[in-house]
């Protein structure tokens, strides 16, 4: 989430949600009575001098006092219904009903008398988030994968089987095979790097393999070699090696999917050692929190979207806002989310 401005006097925050998790955070903080401003387009009719009427679509900034909020799990979209109280053009729409749709990359302003401290806390948390991206080249002598990692999630860009080494080949033949593999990988990586200018490139795989691969890249493409910031040792390359490194935290924890993977693995270890401390499924988690238990709650993005109207989920979210529990939303489409989904979509580890 990008924070564009904070006006403490007007108790107003302008921001840009970047992911569906950002939308979920905004959804649970906005309440009826708050004012939300957004840009939209509207058809405006004009009467010409000769009497004909035509129309044009113009961009306007509109502000509504929220009366109702809804979440669409299928579209991953938040809708705010309310009464228009501000418009930056002379249009006869004040006090009329209007709906603002919140979507990723669409700027909004939120003004709240009662909820401003929570919005301010959300903005401060967003401001501390690291926004860089990682391009991970996970490789061994048989396969490789190119994976893009950002706070929005993990995306597997390419996977490919390489020409495996044959023990009976002469050394020069084996070297030729390796160079062909390097050429193929370089070509693919350059294609993926083209639209991404500021990015950290890491090599991951068996240490001997990635050292040799790095040396070859730097000799052939010095400009690409300079982008490689880290070498990460793993027992294998490809997707398997990448997932192994995520689970152990070897890639790091400075981006959300990396931190999610580490936190979920840590929670599973705690649950295995102390099963009595683990609560699985919304009913168990709800009962534990209702009885005063404290701890960390892990819930997947998909589960939260589909359960926002559940009164038990609303209580859990309320307790998280009050700081009584730690709530972590796990990005869907990741191995970490699959593990939490297999346990009911939401789990809690008591302190």
CSV table of C-alpha atoms in Angstrom, one decimal:
chain,number,residue,atom,x,y,z
A,1,UNK,CA,0.0,0.0,0.0
A,2,UNK,CA,1.3,3.4,-0.9
A,3,UNK,CA,0.5,6.3,1.4
A,4,UNK,CA,0.3,9.6,-0.5
A,5,UNK,CA,-0.7,12.0,2.3
A,6,UNK,CA,-1.8,12.3,5.9
A,7,UNK,CA,-3.8,15.2,7.2
A,8,UNK,CA,-4.1,14.9,10.9
A,9,UNK,CA,-6.2,18.1,11.2
A,10,UNK,CA,-8.9,16.9,8.8
A,11,UNK,CA,-8.3,13.3,10.0
A,12,UNK,CA,-7.9,12.3,6.4
A,13,UNK,CA,-5.5,9.8,4.7
A,14,UNK,CA,-4.9,9.4,0.9
A,15,UNK,CA,-3.5,6.1,-0.2
A,16,UNK,CA,-3.3,3.6,-3.1
A,17,UNK,CA,-4.2,0.0,-2.3
A,18,UNK,CA,-1.8,-2.3,-4.2
A,19,UNK,CA,-3.1,-5.8,-3.4
A,20,UNK,CA,-6.3,-7.5,-2.4
A,21,UNK,CA,-5.0,-7.7,1.2
A,22,UNK,CA,-4.8,-3.9,1.2
A,23,UNK,CA,-8.5,-3.8,0.2
A,24,UNK,CA,-9.3,-6.2,3.1
A,25,UNK,CA,-7.5,-4.0,5.6
A,26,UNK,CA,-9.4,-0.9,4.3
A,27,UNK,CA,-12.7,-2.7,4.3
A,28,UNK,CA,-12.4,-3.6,8.0
A,29,UNK,CA,-11.5,-0.1,9.0
A,30,UNK,CA,-14.1,1.9,7.1
A,31,UNK,CA,-17.4,2.3,9.0
A,32,UNK,CA,-20.7,4.0,8.2
A,33,UNK,CA,-20.4,7.7,8.8
A,34,UNK,CA,-16.9,7.9,7.3
A,35,UNK,CA,-16.3,10.0,4.2
A,36,UNK,CA,-14.5,8.5,1.2
A,37,UNK,CA,-13.3,10.5,-1.8
A,38,UNK,CA,-12.4,9.0,-5.2
A,39,UNK,CA,-12.1,10.0,-8.8
A,40,UNK,CA,-14.6,8.7,-11.3
A,41,UNK,CA,-16.1,9.6,-14.6
A,42,UNK,CA,-19.6,10.9,-15.3
A,43,UNK,CA,-21.6,11.7,-18.4
A,44,UNK,CA,-22.4,15.4,-18.5
A,45,UNK,CA,-25.0,16.7,-20.9
A,46,UNK,CA,-24.5,20.1,-22.6
A,47,UNK,CA,-26.9,22.2,-24.6
A,48,UNK,CA,-25.3,23.8,-27.6
A,49,UNK,CA,-26.2,27.4,-28.8
A,50,UNK,CA,-28.3,26.0,-31.7
A,51,UNK,CA,-30.4,24.0,-29.2
A,52,UNK,CA,-29.1,20.5,-29.7
A,53,UNK,CA,-28.0,18.5,-26.6
A,54,UNK,CA,-25.0,16.3,-26.5
A,55,UNK,CA,-22.9,14.8,-23.8
A,56,UNK,CA,-19.4,14.1,-22.8
A,57,UNK,CA,-17.7,11.9,-20.2
A,58,UNK,CA,-15.7,14.0,-17.7
A,59,UNK,CA,-13.4,13.1,-14.8
A,60,UNK,CA,-14.7,14.3,-11.4
A,61,UNK,CA,-13.7,13.9,-7.7
A,62,UNK,CA,-16.5,12.8,-5.6
A,63,UNK,CA,-17.0,12.3,-1.8
A,64,UNK,CA,-19.6,10.2,-0.2
A,65,UNK,CA,-20.7,9.6,3.4
A,66,UNK,CA,-20.6,5.8,3.7
A,67,UNK,CA,-23.9,4.1,4.7
A,68,UNK,CA,-23.0,0.5,3.7
A,69,UNK,CA,-20.0,-1.5,2.6
A,70,UNK,CA,-19.9,-4.8,0.8
A,71,UNK,CA,-17.1,-7.2,-0.3
A,72,UNK,CA,-17.2,-9.2,-3.5
A,73,UNK,CA,-15.0,-12.4,-3.0
A,74,UNK,CA,-15.2,-13.3,-6.7
A,75,UNK,CA,-14.2,-9.9,-8.1
A,76,UNK,CA,-11.9,-9.1,-5.1
A,77,UNK,CA,-13.5,-5.7,-5.0
A,78,UNK,CA,-14.9,-3.5,-2.2
A,79,UNK,CA,-18.0,-1.4,-2.8
A,80,UNK,CA,-19.0,1.6,-0.6
A,81,UNK,CA,-22.6,2.9,-0.9
A,82,UNK,CA,-23.4,6.4,0.4
A,83,UNK,CA,-24.8,9.8,-0.1
A,84,UNK,CA,-22.8,12.4,-2.1
A,85,UNK,CA,-21.6,15.2,0.1
A,86,UNK,CA,-18.8,16.6,-2.2
A,87,UNK,CA,-18.1,17.0,-5.9
A,88,UNK,CA,-15.5,19.2,-7.5
A,89,UNK,CA,-17.7,20.3,-10.4
A,90,UNK,CA,-21.1,22.1,-10.6
A,91,UNK,CA,-23.2,18.9,-10.9
A,92,UNK,CA,-26.6,18.3,-9.4
A,93,UNK,CA,-25.6,15.2,-7.5
A,94,UNK,CA,-25.2,16.4,-3.9
A,95,UNK,CA,-27.3,14.2,-1.5
A,96,UNK,CA,-27.8,11.6,-4.2
A,97,UNK,CA,-26.8,8.0,-3.8
A,98,UNK,CA,-23.5,6.9,-5.3
A,99,UNK,CA,-21.3,3.8,-5.0
A,100,UNK,CA,-17.5,3.9,-4.9
A,101,UNK,CA,-15.6,0.8,-5.9
A,102,UNK,CA,-12.2,0.2,-4.4
A,103,UNK,CA,-9.7,-1.6,-6.5
A,104,UNK,CA,-5.9,-2.1,-6.5
A,105,UNK,CA,-4.0,0.9,-7.9
A,106,UNK,CA,-6.9,3.2,-7.6
A,107,UNK,CA,-6.2,6.2,-5.2
A,108,UNK,CA,-8.7,6.9,-2.5
A,109,UNK,CA,-9.0,9.4,0.4
A,110,UNK,CA,-10.6,8.3,3.7
A,111,UNK,CA,-11.8,10.8,6.3
A,112,UNK,CA,-12.9,9.4,9.7
A,113,UNK,CA,-13.6,11.0,13.0
A,114,UNK,CA,-13.7,7.8,15.0
A,115,UNK,CA,-11.4,5.4,13.1
A,116,UNK,CA,-8.6,7.8,12.2
A,117,UNK,CA,-6.2,6.3,14.8
A,118,UNK,CA,-6.6,2.9,13.2
A,119,UNK,CA,-6.2,4.3,9.7
A,120,UNK,CA,-3.1,6.2,10.9
A,121,UNK,CA,-1.6,2.9,12.3
A,122,UNK,CA,-2.3,1.2,9.0
A,123,UNK,CA,-0.6,4.0,7.1
A,124,UNK,CA,2.5,3.9,9.4
A,125,UNK,CA,2.8,0.1,8.9
A,126,UNK,CA,2.5,0.5,5.2
A,127,UNK,CA,5.2,3.2,5.2
A,128,UNK,CA,7.7,0.7,6.8
A,129,UNK,CA,7.1,-2.0,4.2
A,130,UNK,CA,10.0,-2.8,1.9
A,131,UNK,CA,8.8,-2.3,-1.7
A,132,UNK,CA,11.6,-3.9,-3.7
A,133,UNK,CA,11.3,-7.0,-5.8
A,134,UNK,CA,13.4,-10.1,-6.2
A,135,UNK,CA,14.0,-12.2,-9.4
A,136,UNK,CA,15.1,-15.6,-8.3
A,137,UNK,CA,17.0,-17.9,-10.7
A,138,UNK,CA,16.7,-21.3,-9.2
A,139,UNK,CA,19.0,-23.7,-11.1
A,140,UNK,CA,20.8,-27.0,-11.0
A,141,UNK,CA,22.3,-29.2,-13.7
A,142,UNK,CA,19.0,-30.5,-14.9
A,143,UNK,CA,16.4,-27.8,-14.5
A,144,UNK,CA,15.8,-24.1,-13.7
A,145,UNK,CA,13.0,-21.8,-12.8
A,146,UNK,CA,12.7,-18.0,-12.8
A,147,UNK,CA,10.5,-16.7,-10.0
A,148,UNK,CA,9.3,-13.1,-9.3
A,149,UNK,CA,8.8,-12.2,-5.6
A,150,UNK,CA,7.1,-9.0,-4.4
A,151,UNK,CA,4.8,-8.0,-1.6
A,152,UNK,CA,1.9,-8.8,-3.9
A,153,UNK,CA,3.0,-12.5,-4.0
A,154,UNK,CA,5.1,-15.1,-5.8
A,155,UNK,CA,4.8,-15.6,-9.6
A,156,UNK,CA,6.6,-18.4,-11.4
A,157,UNK,CA,7.6,-16.8,-14.7
A,158,UNK,CA,9.4,-19.7,-16.4
A,159,UNK,CA,10.4,-23.3,-15.8
A,160,UNK,CA,12.6,-25.4,-18.1
A,161,UNK,CA,14.4,-28.7,-18.1
A,162,UNK,CA,18.0,-28.4,-19.1
A,163,UNK,CA,20.2,-30.7,-21.1
A,164,UNK,CA,21.6,-33.0,-18.3
A,165,UNK,CA,25.3,-33.7,-18.2
A,166,UNK,CA,26.4,-37.1,-19.5
A,167,UNK,CA,29.2,-38.8,-17.5
A,168,UNK,CA,30.6,-40.4,-20.6
A,169,UNK,CA,31.2,-37.1,-22.4
A,170,UNK,CA,34.6,-35.6,-22.8
A,171,UNK,CA,35.3,-32.5,-20.7
A,172,UNK,CA,35.0,-30.1,-23.6
A,173,UNK,CA,31.7,-31.7,-24.7
A,174,UNK,CA,30.3,-31.3,-21.1
A,175,UNK,CA,31.5,-27.7,-21.1
A,176,UNK,CA,29.7,-27.0,-24.4
A,177,UNK,CA,26.5,-28.5,-23.0
A,178,UNK,CA,26.8,-26.3,-19.9
A,179,UNK,CA,27.4,-23.2,-22.1
A,180,UNK,CA,24.3,-23.9,-24.2
A,181,UNK,CA,22.3,-24.1,-21.0
A,182,UNK,CA,23.7,-20.8,-19.7
A,183,UNK,CA,22.9,-19.1,-23.0
A,184,UNK,CA,19.3,-20.4,-22.8
A,185,UNK,CA,18.9,-19.2,-19.2
A,186,UNK,CA,20.4,-15.8,-20.0
A,187,UNK,CA,18.0,-15.2,-22.9
A,188,UNK,CA,15.0,-16.0,-20.8
A,189,UNK,CA,16.2,-14.0,-17.8
A,190,UNK,CA,16.8,-10.9,-20.0
A,191,UNK,CA,13.3,-11.2,-21.4
A,192,UNK,CA,11.9,-11.2,-17.9
A,193,UNK,CA,14.1,-8.4,-16.7
A,194,UNK,CA,13.2,-6.1,-19.5
A,195,UNK,CA,10.0,-4.6,-17.9
A,196,UNK,CA,11.5,-4.7,-14.4
A,197,UNK,CA,14.2,-2.1,-14.0
A,198,UNK,CA,14.8,-2.0,-10.2
A,199,UNK,CA,15.0,-5.5,-9.0
A,200,UNK,CA,17.4,-7.7,-7.0
A,201,UNK,CA,18.5,-10.9,-8.8
A,202,UNK,CA,19.5,-13.9,-6.7
A,203,UNK,CA,20.9,-17.2,-7.7
A,204,UNK,CA,19.7,-20.3,-5.9
A,205,UNK,CA,20.8,-23.9,-6.1
A,206,UNK,CA,23.7,-26.3,-5.3
A,207,UNK,CA,26.6,-24.1,-4.4
A,208,UNK,CA,29.0,-25.5,-7.0
A,209,UNK,CA,26.5,-25.1,-9.7
A,210,UNK,CA,25.5,-21.5,-8.9
A,211,UNK,CA,29.2,-20.4,-8.5
A,212,UNK,CA,30.0,-21.8,-12.0
A,213,UNK,CA,26.8,-20.4,-13.5
A,214,UNK,CA,27.5,-16.9,-11.9
A,215,UNK,CA,31.0,-16.9,-13.3
A,216,UNK,CA,29.8,-17.8,-16.8
A,217,UNK,CA,27.1,-15.0,-16.7
A,218,UNK,CA,29.6,-12.4,-15.6
A,219,UNK,CA,31.9,-13.4,-18.4
A,220,UNK,CA,29.2,-13.3,-21.1
A,221,UNK,CA,26.9,-10.5,-19.8
A,222,UNK,CA,28.7,-8.3,-17.3
A,223,UNK,CA,25.6,-6.0,-17.1
A,224,UNK,CA,23.5,-8.9,-16.0
A,225,UNK,CA,26.2,-10.2,-13.7
A,226,UNK,CA,26.1,-6.9,-11.8
A,227,UNK,CA,22.5,-7.3,-11.0
A,228,UNK,CA,23.1,-10.6,-9.1
A,229,UNK,CA,23.3,-9.6,-5.5
A,230,UNK,CA,23.2,-12.9,-3.6
A,231,UNK,CA,23.9,-16.6,-3.9
A,232,UNK,CA,21.7,-18.9,-1.9
A,233,UNK,CA,22.7,-22.5,-1.4
A,234,UNK,CA,20.0,-25.2,-1.7
A,235,UNK,CA,20.1,-28.9,-2.2
A,236,UNK,CA,18.4,-28.6,-5.7
A,237,UNK,CA,17.3,-26.0,-8.2
A,238,UNK,CA,14.0,-25.5,-9.9
A,239,UNK,CA,10.7,-25.1,-8.0
A,240,UNK,CA,11.7,-27.7,-5.4
A,241,UNK,CA,14.8,-25.8,-4.4
A,242,UNK,CA,12.9,-22.5,-4.3
A,243,UNK,CA,10.2,-23.8,-2.0
A,244,UNK,CA,12.9,-25.4,0.3
A,245,UNK,CA,14.6,-22.0,0.6
A,246,UNK,CA,11.3,-20.2,1.3
A,247,UNK,CA,10.4,-22.6,4.1
A,248,UNK,CA,13.8,-22.2,5.8
A,249,UNK,CA,13.9,-18.4,5.4
A,250,UNK,CA,17.1,-18.6,3.3
A,251,UNK,CA,15.9,-16.1,0.7
A,252,UNK,CA,15.0,-13.7,3.5
A,253,UNK,CA,11.9,-12.4,5.3
A,254,UNK,CA,11.8,-8.8,3.9
A,255,UNK,CA,8.9,-9.4,1.5
A,256,UNK,CA,5.5,-10.6,2.5
A,257,UNK,CA,5.4,-14.1,0.8
A,258,UNK,CA,8.8,-14.8,2.3
A,259,UNK,CA,7.7,-13.8,5.7
A,260,UNK,CA,4.4,-15.7,5.3
A,261,UNK,CA,6.4,-18.9,4.5
A,262,UNK,CA,8.6,-18.6,7.5
A,263,UNK,CA,5.7,-17.8,9.9
A,264,UNK,CA,3.6,-20.7,8.7
A,265,UNK,CA,6.5,-23.1,9.1
A,266,UNK,CA,7.2,-21.8,12.5
A,267,UNK,CA,3.6,-22.1,13.6
A,268,UNK,CA,3.4,-25.7,12.3
A,269,UNK,CA,6.6,-26.5,14.3
A,270,UNK,CA,5.0,-25.1,17.5
A,271,UNK,CA,1.8,-26.9,16.9
A,272,UNK,CA,3.6,-30.2,16.4
A,273,UNK,CA,5.5,-29.8,19.7
A,274,UNK,CA,2.5,-28.5,21.7
A,275,UNK,CA,-0.7,-29.6,20.0
A,276,UNK,CA,-2.8,-28.3,22.9
A,277,UNK,CA,-1.8,-24.7,21.9
A,278,UNK,CA,-3.1,-25.0,18.4
A,279,UNK,CA,-6.7,-24.1,17.3
A,280,UNK,CA,-7.8,-25.0,13.8
A,281,UNK,CA,-10.8,-23.8,11.9
A,282,UNK,CA,-13.0,-20.7,12.6
A,283,UNK,CA,-15.1,-22.3,15.4
A,284,UNK,CA,-12.1,-23.4,17.5
A,285,UNK,CA,-10.3,-20.0,16.9
A,286,UNK,CA,-13.5,-18.1,17.8
A,287,UNK,CA,-14.1,-20.0,21.0
A,288,UNK,CA,-10.4,-19.6,22.1
A,289,UNK,CA,-10.5,-15.8,21.5
A,290,UNK,CA,-13.9,-15.5,23.1
A,291,UNK,CA,-12.6,-17.2,26.3
A,292,UNK,CA,-9.7,-14.7,26.5
A,293,UNK,CA,-6.9,-16.7,24.8
A,294,UNK,CA,-4.2,-14.7,23.1
A,295,UNK,CA,-1.8,-15.6,20.4
A,296,UNK,CA,-1.2,-15.3,16.6
A,297,UNK,CA,-3.9,-16.0,14.1
A,298,UNK,CA,-3.1,-17.1,10.6
A,299,UNK,CA,-5.8,-16.8,8.0
A,300,UNK,CA,-5.6,-17.2,4.2
A,301,UNK,CA,-6.5,-14.4,1.9
A,302,UNK,CA,-9.2,-16.5,0.1
A,303,UNK,CA,-10.8,-17.6,3.4
A,304,UNK,CA,-11.0,-14.1,4.7
A,305,UNK,CA,-12.6,-12.8,1.5
A,306,UNK,CA,-15.2,-15.5,1.6
A,307,UNK,CA,-16.0,-15.1,5.3
A,308,UNK,CA,-16.0,-11.3,5.9
A,309,UNK,CA,-19.7,-11.4,6.8
A,310,UNK,CA,-19.3,-14.2,9.3
A,311,UNK,CA,-19.9,-12.8,12.8
A,312,UNK,CA,-17.1,-15.0,14.2
A,313,UNK,CA,-14.6,-13.5,11.7
A,314,UNK,CA,-15.8,-10.0,12.6
A,315,UNK,CA,-15.0,-10.6,16.3
A,316,UNK,CA,-11.6,-12.0,15.4
A,317,UNK,CA,-10.9,-8.9,13.3
A,318,UNK,CA,-12.1,-6.6,16.1
A,319,UNK,CA,-9.8,-8.3,18.6
A,320,UNK,CA,-6.9,-7.8,16.2
A,321,UNK,CA,-7.7,-4.1,15.8
A,322,UNK,CA,-7.6,-3.7,19.6
A,323,UNK,CA,-4.2,-5.4,19.7
A,324,UNK,CA,-5.4,-8.3,21.8
A,325,UNK,CA,-4.3,-10.9,19.2
A,326,UNK,CA,-1.8,-10.8,16.3
A,327,UNK,CA,-3.5,-11.4,12.9
A,328,UNK,CA,-1.6,-12.4,9.8
A,329,UNK,CA,-3.2,-12.7,6.4
A,330,UNK,CA,-1.4,-15.3,4.3
A,331,UNK,CA,-1.2,-14.6,0.6
A,332,UNK,CA,-3.2,-17.1,-1.4
A,333,UNK,CA,-1.6,-19.0,-4.3
A,334,UNK,CA,1.4,-19.9,-2.1
A,335,UNK,CA,2.6,-23.1,-0.4
A,336,UNK,CA,2.1,-21.4,2.9
A,337,UNK,CA,-1.6,-20.6,2.1
A,338,UNK,CA,-2.1,-24.2,0.9
A,339,UNK,CA,-0.9,-25.5,4.3
A,340,UNK,CA,-3.2,-23.1,6.3
A,341,UNK,CA,-6.2,-24.0,4.0
A,342,UNK,CA,-5.6,-27.7,4.7
A,343,UNK,CA,-6.1,-26.9,8.4
A,344,UNK,CA,-9.4,-25.0,7.9
A,345,UNK,CA,-8.3,-21.7,6.4
A,346,UNK,CA,-7.6,-20.2,9.8
A,347,UNK,CA,-5.4,-21.3,12.7
A,348,UNK,CA,-4.3,-19.9,16.0
A,349,UNK,CA,-1.3,-20.6,18.1
A,350,UNK,CA,-1.8,-19.7,21.7
A,351,UNK,CA,0.8,-17.9,23.7
